[in-house]
XYZ file of C-alpha atoms in Angstrom:
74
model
C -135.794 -177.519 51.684
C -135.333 -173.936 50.401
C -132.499 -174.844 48.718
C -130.348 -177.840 47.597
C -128.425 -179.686 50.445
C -124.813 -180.151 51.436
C -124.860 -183.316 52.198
C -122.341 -185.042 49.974
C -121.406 -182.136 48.282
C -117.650 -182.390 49.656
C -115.596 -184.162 46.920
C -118.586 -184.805 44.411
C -117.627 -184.507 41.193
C -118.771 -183.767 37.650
C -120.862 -181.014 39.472
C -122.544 -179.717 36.511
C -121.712 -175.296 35.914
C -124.126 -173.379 33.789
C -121.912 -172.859 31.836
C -121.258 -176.774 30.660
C -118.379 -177.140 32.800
C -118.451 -179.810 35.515
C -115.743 -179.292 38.892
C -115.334 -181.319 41.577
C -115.984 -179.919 44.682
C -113.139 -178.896 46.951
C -112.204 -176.037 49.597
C -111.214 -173.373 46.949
C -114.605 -173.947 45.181
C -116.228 -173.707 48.690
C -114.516 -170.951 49.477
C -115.202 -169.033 46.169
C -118.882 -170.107 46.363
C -119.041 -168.093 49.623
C -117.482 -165.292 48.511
C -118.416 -164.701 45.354
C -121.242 -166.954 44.482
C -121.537 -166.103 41.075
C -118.478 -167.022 39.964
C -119.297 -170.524 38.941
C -123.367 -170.889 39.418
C -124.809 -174.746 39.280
C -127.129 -176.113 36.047
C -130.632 -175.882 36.564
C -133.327 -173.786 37.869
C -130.581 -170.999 39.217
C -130.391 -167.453 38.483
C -127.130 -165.915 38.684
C -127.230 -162.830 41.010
C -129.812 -164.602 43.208
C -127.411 -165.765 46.196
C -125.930 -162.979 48.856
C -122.134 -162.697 49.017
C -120.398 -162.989 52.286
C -117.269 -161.231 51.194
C -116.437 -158.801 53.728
C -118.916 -160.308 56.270
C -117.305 -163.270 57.620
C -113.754 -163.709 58.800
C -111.418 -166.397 57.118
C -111.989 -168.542 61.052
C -116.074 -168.705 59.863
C -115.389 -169.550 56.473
C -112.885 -172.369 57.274
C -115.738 -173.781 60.103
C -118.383 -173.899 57.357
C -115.903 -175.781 54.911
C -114.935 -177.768 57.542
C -118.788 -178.499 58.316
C -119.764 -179.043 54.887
C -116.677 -181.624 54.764
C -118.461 -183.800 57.446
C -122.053 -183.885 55.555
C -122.077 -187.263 54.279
């Protein structure tokens, strides 16, 4: 792993922010995480400004399919 997984992301909660915040993980977070990844950036050993944004890139039908993929990661 590069990065951290998916699996059992979908519906976690008290998913720790950098900023002290926890969320629980749903499709608006998803979708905000793709499109503007450093809205809300995870604790630990991540730099905000390091992920790409998608905005732009991807149309709403590829961004739903990820969710939707994400969703099934258990």
């Amino acid at each position: 792993g590069i990065g951290p997984t998916w699996k059992g992301l979908f519906g976690s909660t008290d998913h720790k922010m950098q900023d002290g915040t926890s969320i629980t993980v749903d499709e608006n977070y998803l979708r905000e995480s793709i499109l503007d990844p450093n809205a809300k950036v995870v604790a630990g050993n991540y730099v905000k400004g390091t992920m790409p944004t998608f905005q732009g890139q991807l149309k709403e039908v590829e961004i739903t399919a990820i969710i939707e993929f994400i969703k099934t990661l258990k």
